[in-house]
Amino acid sequence: MKNYIKHFNEIDINDVPEVGGKNASLGEMYQKLTLTGVQVPDGFATTSDAYWLFLKEGQLKESIFAEIAKLDKKDFSNLREVGSAIRTSIAKADFPQAIKSSLEKGYNVLVKKYGNQISLAVRSSATAEDLPNASFAGQQETYLNVKGFDELIAACHKCYASLFTDRAIKYREDNHFDQTKVALSIGVQLMVRSDLACSGVNFTLDPDTGFDKVVLVSSIWGLGENIVQGSVNPDEYFVYKPSLKNSIRQPIISRKLGSKEKTMIYDSSGSGTLNLDTKIEKQEIFVLTDAEVIKLAQWSMIIEEHYGRPMDIEWAKDGLTNELFIVQARPETVQSAKKDKLKISTYTLLEKGKEITRGMGLGNKISAGKARIIHSPLESDKLQPGEILVTEKTDPDWDPILKKAAGIITDQGGRTSHAAIVAREVGAAAIVGTLNATKTIKDGQDITISCADGDTGVVYDGLLKWDEKTVDIKSLKKPATQPMLILADPEQAFKLSFYPTSGVGLMRLEFVINNSIQIHPMALKHFDHLKDASAKALIEKLTHHYPDKADYFVHKLAEGIATIAAAFYPKDVIVRTSDFKSNEYANLIGGKEFEPLESNPMIGFRGASRYYHPKYQEAFELECKAMKMVREDMGFNNVKIMIPFCRTLKEAEKVIDLMADYGLKRAENGLQLYMMTEIPNNVILAEEFAHFFDGFSIGSNDLTQLTLGVDRDSELLSDIFDANDPGVKKMIAMVIASAHKTNTKIGLCGQAPSDYPEFAQFLVEKGINSISFNPDALIEGIKNINLAEQSKISFGMAESSN
């Protein structure tokens, strides 16, 4: 009798036509990667011959193809009726004895090896599935916790019917697969009891930007359906691949604690699954240990290297054995398929309306239209082209409707949820995990969704104006003067890493402290003695998973810096130590107890003066610990440290000595120290300051303010505040000349070189080494530098000819 199954140890990636992409991948990994340490549950797969035999003996082929021929391929108006008719006919057909016999042989092999108490995962795998140009993710059904041979046969019968779910039929039409030539293989795999532990999804690149030096690991409690369907907001970790390869002590560069509101488990009655509310104490802790995150990332890299392409990987942890397993691996099909990676599209919101809600932004785009609140794909006729879909969550049944949405907003889900994956595939702007969009947005309301500012997406009331620009990087000539970025938000780093820069000329720590940390460092250092009960309660809520509250500040700050350092490695990332004014520090949680009241904070207790002062020195030590962690534990020696608002030579000496005491000694481990040049005294004594610093960065805003005696925030004097003023330009020319004398690197951070070509020309003529721009000004800035350098060359040639 013909055998209609193949065991995983008999299957490799060349067997896609016989067992489909999913099962071929499982067999490939089971055969070839087990020796590397990657654990894949054992199993077997039915062949495509079994499927064709099923159709033949059930006399189904002609009736199925006749139904497919009736399909309205333009509007898919009868998709539901066609799919239902096919599935009904398959369900009524008898299951062939020849296939049953083969399944029984395979089942008995597993029982003999692993015992008769085994439970199984039964997965569908289309023979055109998981090819590089189509993911087929979630198009067919999976049946979990299948016990006994009779249940196995029933699950296999259902798998055959699932080849013709409405979404699968539509997907094949969209991707131009011949419906009559796609078969189905069934994977029968040992069940990993993740219902008693956890599960998740990994990508071997950042799925939002295509940045390929990281592995994204996401995790939830219980079965993996919740993370795939976007029912919960998962924990997320980014692991830096080069650090893994080089055995750096801490390769995890960022962690985000998800709310993980639901946990899916098996129903003890044996009738499917239950989705329970996750206990608060489990919501408030990370699912995985660092060691587990690193192991999963290492396995993901092994799988990626084996297949030679970015991968989308599902994993599960067995709660009985505490072992991790890879349960699926398919090619990543969105970022890896993009051809115009040298083209940069930037979106800028030109006006801000009333904020309605926010969540995780995907797509780096802006979109606007009427909001359409829909609770089920059965209501798909309500969504008109150009409207924005608002719903609780989506699953593969939503695919046909998602493809006509101008934008997608969900209450639930993370960056690996179904809605997020489809949004990337169709190029739609999407905001997931808002928690309350379906309650705060009204059906039919005009809204704008902006995903242009990092990972946070915002929904605004009304149809707002925005600007879109596309630039082909290949058309930009690289100037001799280094173009660099001014950057504050780590969530934008991976996207901006593709920009034509020489690195980051100024990373502002204030954004990380204000948005990610939120708490005054001294309030963390002296948490037990805080007087403000409400601040203390809020701090406890934010830091409950840190026994030492100060570690919360150090780790959060280190991860923010490391994310940017990783994005641009090995290019320079110049990190400016904190430069809040005292009134800004006071606005942090717990800050009012530690900050003085000043009549003029702009020239008060800020910058270097704070670092050695008893009121802030302990907090500066935390900043130094974070920098040391980034450079030494995480291995990012491209990080340079810049001191702001350093008023005197004595102050420079104090701060540098203090940093050395905290483990950041200049020149040790290649550490370079920079100084912001923003005070006239920095210009006048530049040659003397060069004894303490390896580089200068001109802060044009403060230098203009202090040179002209104008409060840069004063609306009454805004017409006087001008970086093009002859006095300001003379100060800049002086410090550039002094830097050349002492062979000290010098750059400038500011908007003027992009706004004013003549200002860029002035800087180039004076021989500045680098100019740092805000991301939205970089392209114009590079163009202005190129014009200035060409003008300088032309002028030099004219001079020499004379």
PDB file of N, CA and C in Angstrom, residues 452-511:
ATOM      1  N   ALA A 452       4.260  59.094  11.757  1.00  0.00           N
ATOM      2  CA  ALA A 452       5.493  59.670  11.208  1.00  0.00           C
ATOM      3  C   ALA A 452       6.532  59.994  12.270  1.00  0.00           C
ATOM      4  N   ASP A 453       6.182  59.819  13.555  1.00  0.00           N
ATOM      5  CA  ASP A 453       7.098  60.218  14.626  1.00  0.00           C
ATOM      6  C   ASP A 453       7.513  59.024  15.474  1.00  0.00           C
ATOM      7  N   GLY A 454       8.267  58.109  14.876  1.00  0.00           N
ATOM      8  CA  GLY A 454       8.744  56.965  15.635  1.00  0.00           C
ATOM      9  C   GLY A 454       7.673  55.910  15.811  1.00  0.00           C
ATOM     10  N   ASP A 455       7.771  55.141  16.888  1.00  0.00           N
ATOM     11  CA  ASP A 455       6.878  54.009  17.095  1.00  0.00           C
ATOM     12  C   ASP A 455       5.522  54.403  17.655  1.00  0.00           C
ATOM     13  N   THR A 456       5.374  55.633  18.107  1.00  0.00           N
ATOM     14  CA  THR A 456       4.100  56.062  18.668  1.00  0.00           C
ATOM     15  C   THR A 456       3.232  56.654  17.569  1.00  0.00           C
ATOM     16  N   GLY A 457       2.043  56.087  17.393  1.00  0.00           N
ATOM     17  CA  GLY A 457       1.091  56.611  16.424  1.00  0.00           C
ATOM     18  C   GLY A 457      -0.010  57.368  17.145  1.00  0.00           C
ATOM     19  N   VAL A 458      -0.454  58.482  16.557  1.00  0.00           N
ATOM     20  CA  VAL A 458      -1.455  59.338  17.195  1.00  0.00           C
ATOM     21  C   VAL A 458      -2.645  59.513  16.264  1.00  0.00           C
ATOM     22  N   VAL A 459      -3.849  59.421  16.827  1.00  0.00           N
ATOM     23  CA  VAL A 459      -5.080  59.681  16.084  1.00  0.00           C
ATOM     24  C   VAL A 459      -5.574  61.074  16.456  1.00  0.00           C
ATOM     25  N   TYR A 460      -5.755  61.926  15.437  1.00  0.00           N
ATOM     26  CA  TYR A 460      -6.231  63.291  15.657  1.00  0.00           C
ATOM     27  C   TYR A 460      -7.634  63.462  15.101  1.00  0.00           C
ATOM     28  N   ASP A 461      -8.382  64.356  15.715  1.00  0.00           N
ATOM     29  CA  ASP A 461      -9.704  64.714  15.213  1.00  0.00           C
ATOM     30  C   ASP A 461      -9.545  65.588  13.970  1.00  0.00           C
ATOM     31  N   GLY A 462     -10.330  65.319  12.940  1.00  0.00           N
ATOM     32  CA  GLY A 462     -10.333  66.158  11.751  1.00  0.00           C
ATOM     33  C   GLY A 462      -9.356  65.700  10.683  1.00  0.00           C
ATOM     34  N   LEU A 463      -9.517  66.290   9.493  1.00  0.00           N
ATOM     35  CA  LEU A 463      -8.640  65.990   8.359  1.00  0.00           C
ATOM     36  C   LEU A 463      -7.538  67.041   8.327  1.00  0.00           C
ATOM     37  N   LEU A 464      -6.367  66.666   8.770  1.00  0.00           N
ATOM     38  CA  LEU A 464      -5.251  67.602   8.912  1.00  0.00           C
ATOM     39  C   LEU A 464      -4.372  67.598   7.660  1.00  0.00           C
ATOM     40  N   LYS A 465      -3.597  68.649   7.500  1.00  0.00           N
ATOM     41  CA  LYS A 465      -2.687  68.762   6.357  1.00  0.00           C
ATOM     42  C   LYS A 465      -1.339  68.146   6.712  1.00  0.00           C
ATOM     43  N   TRP A 466      -0.716  67.507   5.714  1.00  0.00           N
ATOM     44  CA  TRP A 466       0.625  66.987   5.909  1.00  0.00           C
ATOM     45  C   TRP A 466       1.412  67.098   4.613  1.00  0.00           C
ATOM     46  N   ASP A 467       2.715  66.899   4.743  1.00  0.00           N
ATOM     47  CA  ASP A 467       3.609  67.001   3.593  1.00  0.00           C
ATOM     48  C   ASP A 467       4.306  65.660   3.401  1.00  0.00           C
ATOM     49  N   GLU A 468       4.462  65.247   2.157  1.00  0.00           N
ATOM     50  CA  GLU A 468       5.164  64.007   1.836  1.00  0.00           C
ATOM     51  C   GLU A 468       6.255  64.299   0.824  1.00  0.00           C
ATOM     52  N   LYS A 469       7.465  63.851   1.114  1.00  0.00           N
ATOM     53  CA  LYS A 469       8.592  64.033   0.208  1.00  0.00           C
ATOM     54  C   LYS A 469       9.288  62.705  -0.021  1.00  0.00           C
ATOM     55  N   THR A 470       9.681  62.446  -1.252  1.00  0.00           N
ATOM     56  CA  THR A 470      10.424  61.230  -1.579  1.00  0.00           C
ATOM     57  C   THR A 470      11.728  61.625  -2.250  1.00  0.00           C
ATOM     58  N   VAL A 471      12.824  61.097  -1.737  1.00  0.00           N
ATOM     59  CA  VAL A 471      14.147  61.415  -2.275  1.00  0.00           C
ATOM     60  C   VAL A 471      14.884  60.119  -2.573  1.00  0.00           C
ATOM     61  N   ASP A 472      15.501  60.054  -3.734  1.00  0.00           N
ATOM     62  CA  ASP A 472      16.345  58.918  -4.092  1.00  0.00           C
ATOM     63  C   ASP A 472      17.755  59.215  -3.592  1.00  0.00           C
ATOM     64  N   ILE A 473      18.202  58.424  -2.615  1.00  0.00           N
ATOM     65  CA  ILE A 473      19.513  58.668  -2.006  1.00  0.00           C
ATOM     66  C   ILE A 473      20.624  58.608  -3.053  1.00  0.00           C
ATOM     67  N   LYS A 474      20.434  57.773  -4.073  1.00  0.00           N
ATOM     68  CA  LYS A 474      21.475  57.634  -5.103  1.00  0.00           C
ATOM     69  C   LYS A 474      21.747  58.958  -5.808  1.00  0.00           C
ATOM     70  N   SER A 475      20.752  59.847  -5.808  1.00  0.00           N
ATOM     71  CA  SER A 475      20.931  61.130  -6.501  1.00  0.00           C
ATOM     72  C   SER A 475      21.705  62.134  -5.671  1.00  0.00           C
ATOM     73  N   LEU A 476      21.944  61.811  -4.394  1.00  0.00           N
ATOM     74  CA  LEU A 476      22.641  62.746  -3.516  1.00  0.00           C
ATOM     75  C   LEU A 476      24.142  62.465  -3.509  1.00  0.00           C
ATOM     76  N   LYS A 477      24.921  63.461  -3.826  1.00  0.00           N
ATOM     77  CA  LYS A 477      26.376  63.331  -3.735  1.00  0.00           C
ATOM     78  C   LYS A 477      26.792  63.439  -2.272  1.00  0.00           C
ATOM     79  N   LYS A 478      27.711  62.578  -1.857  1.00  0.00           N
ATOM     80  CA  LYS A 478      28.174  62.610  -0.471  1.00  0.00           C
ATOM     81  C   LYS A 478      29.182  63.742  -0.302  1.00  0.00           C
ATOM     82  N   PRO A 479      28.902  64.716   0.551  1.00  0.00           N
ATOM     83  CA  PRO A 479      29.837  65.844   0.711  1.00  0.00           C
ATOM     84  C   PRO A 479      31.041  65.488   1.568  1.00  0.00           C
ATOM     85  N   ALA A 480      32.093  66.301   1.460  1.00  0.00           N
ATOM     86  CA  ALA A 480      33.279  66.109   2.300  1.00  0.00           C
ATOM     87  C   ALA A 480      32.974  66.494   3.747  1.00  0.00           C
ATOM     88  N   THR A 481      32.207  67.571   3.912  1.00  0.00           N
ATOM     89  CA  THR A 481      31.753  67.965   5.254  1.00  0.00           C
ATOM     90  C   THR A 481      30.729  66.935   5.713  1.00  0.00           C
ATOM     91  N   GLN A 482      30.933  66.343   6.873  1.00  0.00           N
ATOM     92  CA  GLN A 482      30.095  65.216   7.298  1.00  0.00           C
ATOM     93  C   GLN A 482      28.687  65.668   7.680  1.00  0.00           C
ATOM     94  N   PRO A 483      27.644  65.133   7.008  1.00  0.00           N
ATOM     95  CA  PRO A 483      26.274  65.399   7.456  1.00  0.00           C
ATOM     96  C   PRO A 483      25.908  64.411   8.552  1.00  0.00           C
ATOM     97  N   MET A 484      25.396  64.918   9.656  1.00  0.00           N
ATOM     98  CA  MET A 484      25.021  64.063  10.781  1.00  0.00           C
ATOM     99  C   MET A 484      23.613  64.423  11.244  1.00  0.00           C
ATOM    100  N   LEU A 485      23.068  63.605  12.121  1.00  0.00           N
ATOM    101  CA  LEU A 485      21.701  63.810  12.589  1.00  0.00           C
ATOM    102  C   LEU A 485      21.656  64.346  14.017  1.00  0.00           C
ATOM    103  N   ILE A 486      20.634  65.142  14.278  1.00  0.00           N
ATOM    104  CA  ILE A 486      20.233  65.471  15.646  1.00  0.00           C
ATOM    105  C   ILE A 486      19.084  64.523  15.966  1.00  0.00           C
ATOM    106  N   LEU A 487      19.212  63.743  17.018  1.00  0.00           N
ATOM    107  CA  LEU A 487      18.240  62.680  17.273  1.00  0.00           C
ATOM    108  C   LEU A 487      17.945  62.595  18.764  1.00  0.00           C
ATOM    109  N   ALA A 488      16.674  62.400  19.084  1.00  0.00           N
ATOM    110  CA  ALA A 488      16.272  62.287  20.485  1.00  0.00           C
ATOM    111  C   ALA A 488      15.488  61.016  20.759  1.00  0.00           C
ATOM    112  N   ASP A 489      14.685  60.578  19.772  1.00  0.00           N
ATOM    113  CA  ASP A 489      13.754  59.470  19.982  1.00  0.00           C
ATOM    114  C   ASP A 489      14.351  58.162  19.474  1.00  0.00           C
ATOM    115  N   PRO A 490      14.664  57.225  20.376  1.00  0.00           N
ATOM    116  CA  PRO A 490      15.227  55.935  19.936  1.00  0.00           C
ATOM    117  C   PRO A 490      14.315  55.178  18.985  1.00  0.00           C
ATOM    118  N   GLU A 491      13.021  55.414  19.074  1.00  0.00           N
ATOM    119  CA  GLU A 491      12.090  54.668  18.236  1.00  0.00           C
ATOM    120  C   GLU A 491      12.191  55.048  16.758  1.00  0.00           C
ATOM    121  N   GLN A 492      12.850  56.155  16.467  1.00  0.00           N
ATOM    122  CA  GLN A 492      13.051  56.542  15.072  1.00  0.00           C
ATOM    123  C   GLN A 492      14.388  56.051  14.523  1.00  0.00           C
ATOM    124  N   ALA A 493      15.220  55.492  15.377  1.00  0.00           N
ATOM    125  CA  ALA A 493      16.608  55.222  15.011  1.00  0.00           C
ATOM    126  C   ALA A 493      16.752  54.241  13.857  1.00  0.00           C
ATOM    127  N   PHE A 494      16.020  53.128  13.884  1.00  0.00           N
ATOM    128  CA  PHE A 494      16.184  52.115  12.831  1.00  0.00           C
ATOM    129  C   PHE A 494      15.785  52.689  11.472  1.00  0.00           C
ATOM    130  N   LYS A 495      14.690  53.434  11.440  1.00  0.00           N
ATOM    131  CA  LYS A 495      14.259  54.052  10.182  1.00  0.00           C
ATOM    132  C   LYS A 495      15.310  55.035   9.681  1.00  0.00           C
ATOM    133  N   LEU A 496      15.841  55.846  10.579  1.00  0.00           N
ATOM    134  CA  LEU A 496      16.786  56.893  10.180  1.00  0.00           C
ATOM    135  C   LEU A 496      18.173  56.340   9.853  1.00  0.00           C
ATOM    136  N   SER A 497      18.428  55.098  10.241  1.00  0.00           N
ATOM    137  CA  SER A 497      19.744  54.511   9.962  1.00  0.00           C
ATOM    138  C   SER A 497      20.003  54.378   8.467  1.00  0.00           C
ATOM    139  N   PHE A 498      18.948  54.371   7.657  1.00  0.00           N
ATOM    140  CA  PHE A 498      19.105  54.254   6.200  1.00  0.00           C
ATOM    141  C   PHE A 498      19.427  55.608   5.549  1.00  0.00           C
ATOM    142  N   TYR A 499      19.337  56.684   6.312  1.00  0.00           N
ATOM    143  CA  TYR A 499      19.603  58.009   5.759  1.00  0.00           C
ATOM    144  C   TYR A 499      21.101  58.173   5.482  1.00  0.00           C
ATOM    145  N   PRO A 500      21.468  58.990   4.507  1.00  0.00           N
ATOM    146  CA  PRO A 500      22.887  59.159   4.131  1.00  0.00           C
ATOM    147  C   PRO A 500      23.624  60.096   5.093  1.00  0.00           C
ATOM    148  N   THR A 501      24.009  59.564   6.236  1.00  0.00           N
ATOM    149  CA  THR A 501      24.679  60.384   7.254  1.00  0.00           C
ATOM    150  C   THR A 501      25.999  59.750   7.671  1.00  0.00           C
ATOM    151  N   SER A 502      26.758  60.529   8.437  1.00  0.00           N
ATOM    152  CA  SER A 502      27.997  60.025   9.041  1.00  0.00           C
ATOM    153  C   SER A 502      27.793  59.668  10.506  1.00  0.00           C
ATOM    154  N   GLY A 503      26.528  59.577  10.926  1.00  0.00           N
ATOM    155  CA  GLY A 503      26.230  59.214  12.301  1.00  0.00           C
ATOM    156  C   GLY A 503      25.326  60.236  12.960  1.00  0.00           C
ATOM    157  N   VAL A 504      25.366  60.263  14.286  1.00  0.00           N
ATOM    158  CA  VAL A 504      24.537  61.172  15.078  1.00  0.00           C
ATOM    159  C   VAL A 504      25.448  62.190  15.746  1.00  0.00           C
ATOM    160  N   GLY A 505      25.284  63.446  15.350  1.00  0.00           N
ATOM    161  CA  GLY A 505      26.122  64.506  15.909  1.00  0.00           C
ATOM    162  C   GLY A 505      25.632  65.000  17.247  1.00  0.00           C
ATOM    163  N   LEU A 506      24.363  64.747  17.555  1.00  0.00           N
ATOM    164  CA  LEU A 506      23.797  65.131  18.844  1.00  0.00           C
ATOM    165  C   LEU A 506      22.638  64.215  19.173  1.00  0.00           C
ATOM    166  N   MET A 507      22.819  63.377  20.194  1.00  0.00           N
ATOM    167  CA  MET A 507      21.689  62.638  20.759  1.00  0.00           C
ATOM    168  C   MET A 507      21.306  63.309  22.058  1.00  0.00           C
ATOM    169  N   ARG A 508      20.071  63.781  22.110  1.00  0.00           N
ATOM    170  CA  ARG A 508      19.568  64.442  23.311  1.00  0.00           C
ATOM    171  C   ARG A 508      18.980  63.399  24.265  1.00  0.00           C
ATOM    172  N   LEU A 509      19.436  63.368  25.497  1.00  0.00           N
ATOM    173  CA  LEU A 509      18.922  62.411  26.470  1.00  0.00           C
ATOM    174  C   LEU A 509      17.561  62.818  27.031  1.00  0.00           C
ATOM    175  N   GLU A 510      17.210  64.103  26.879  1.00  0.00           N
ATOM    176  CA  GLU A 510      16.002  64.599  27.534  1.00  0.00           C
ATOM    177  C   GLU A 510      14.745  63.850  27.087  1.00  0.00           C
ATOM    178  N   PHE A 511      14.701  63.464  25.808  1.00  0.00           N
ATOM    179  CA  PHE A 511      13.514  62.766  25.301  1.00  0.00           C
ATOM    180  C   PHE A 511      13.348  61.422  26.014  1.00  0.00           C
TER     181      PHE A 511
END
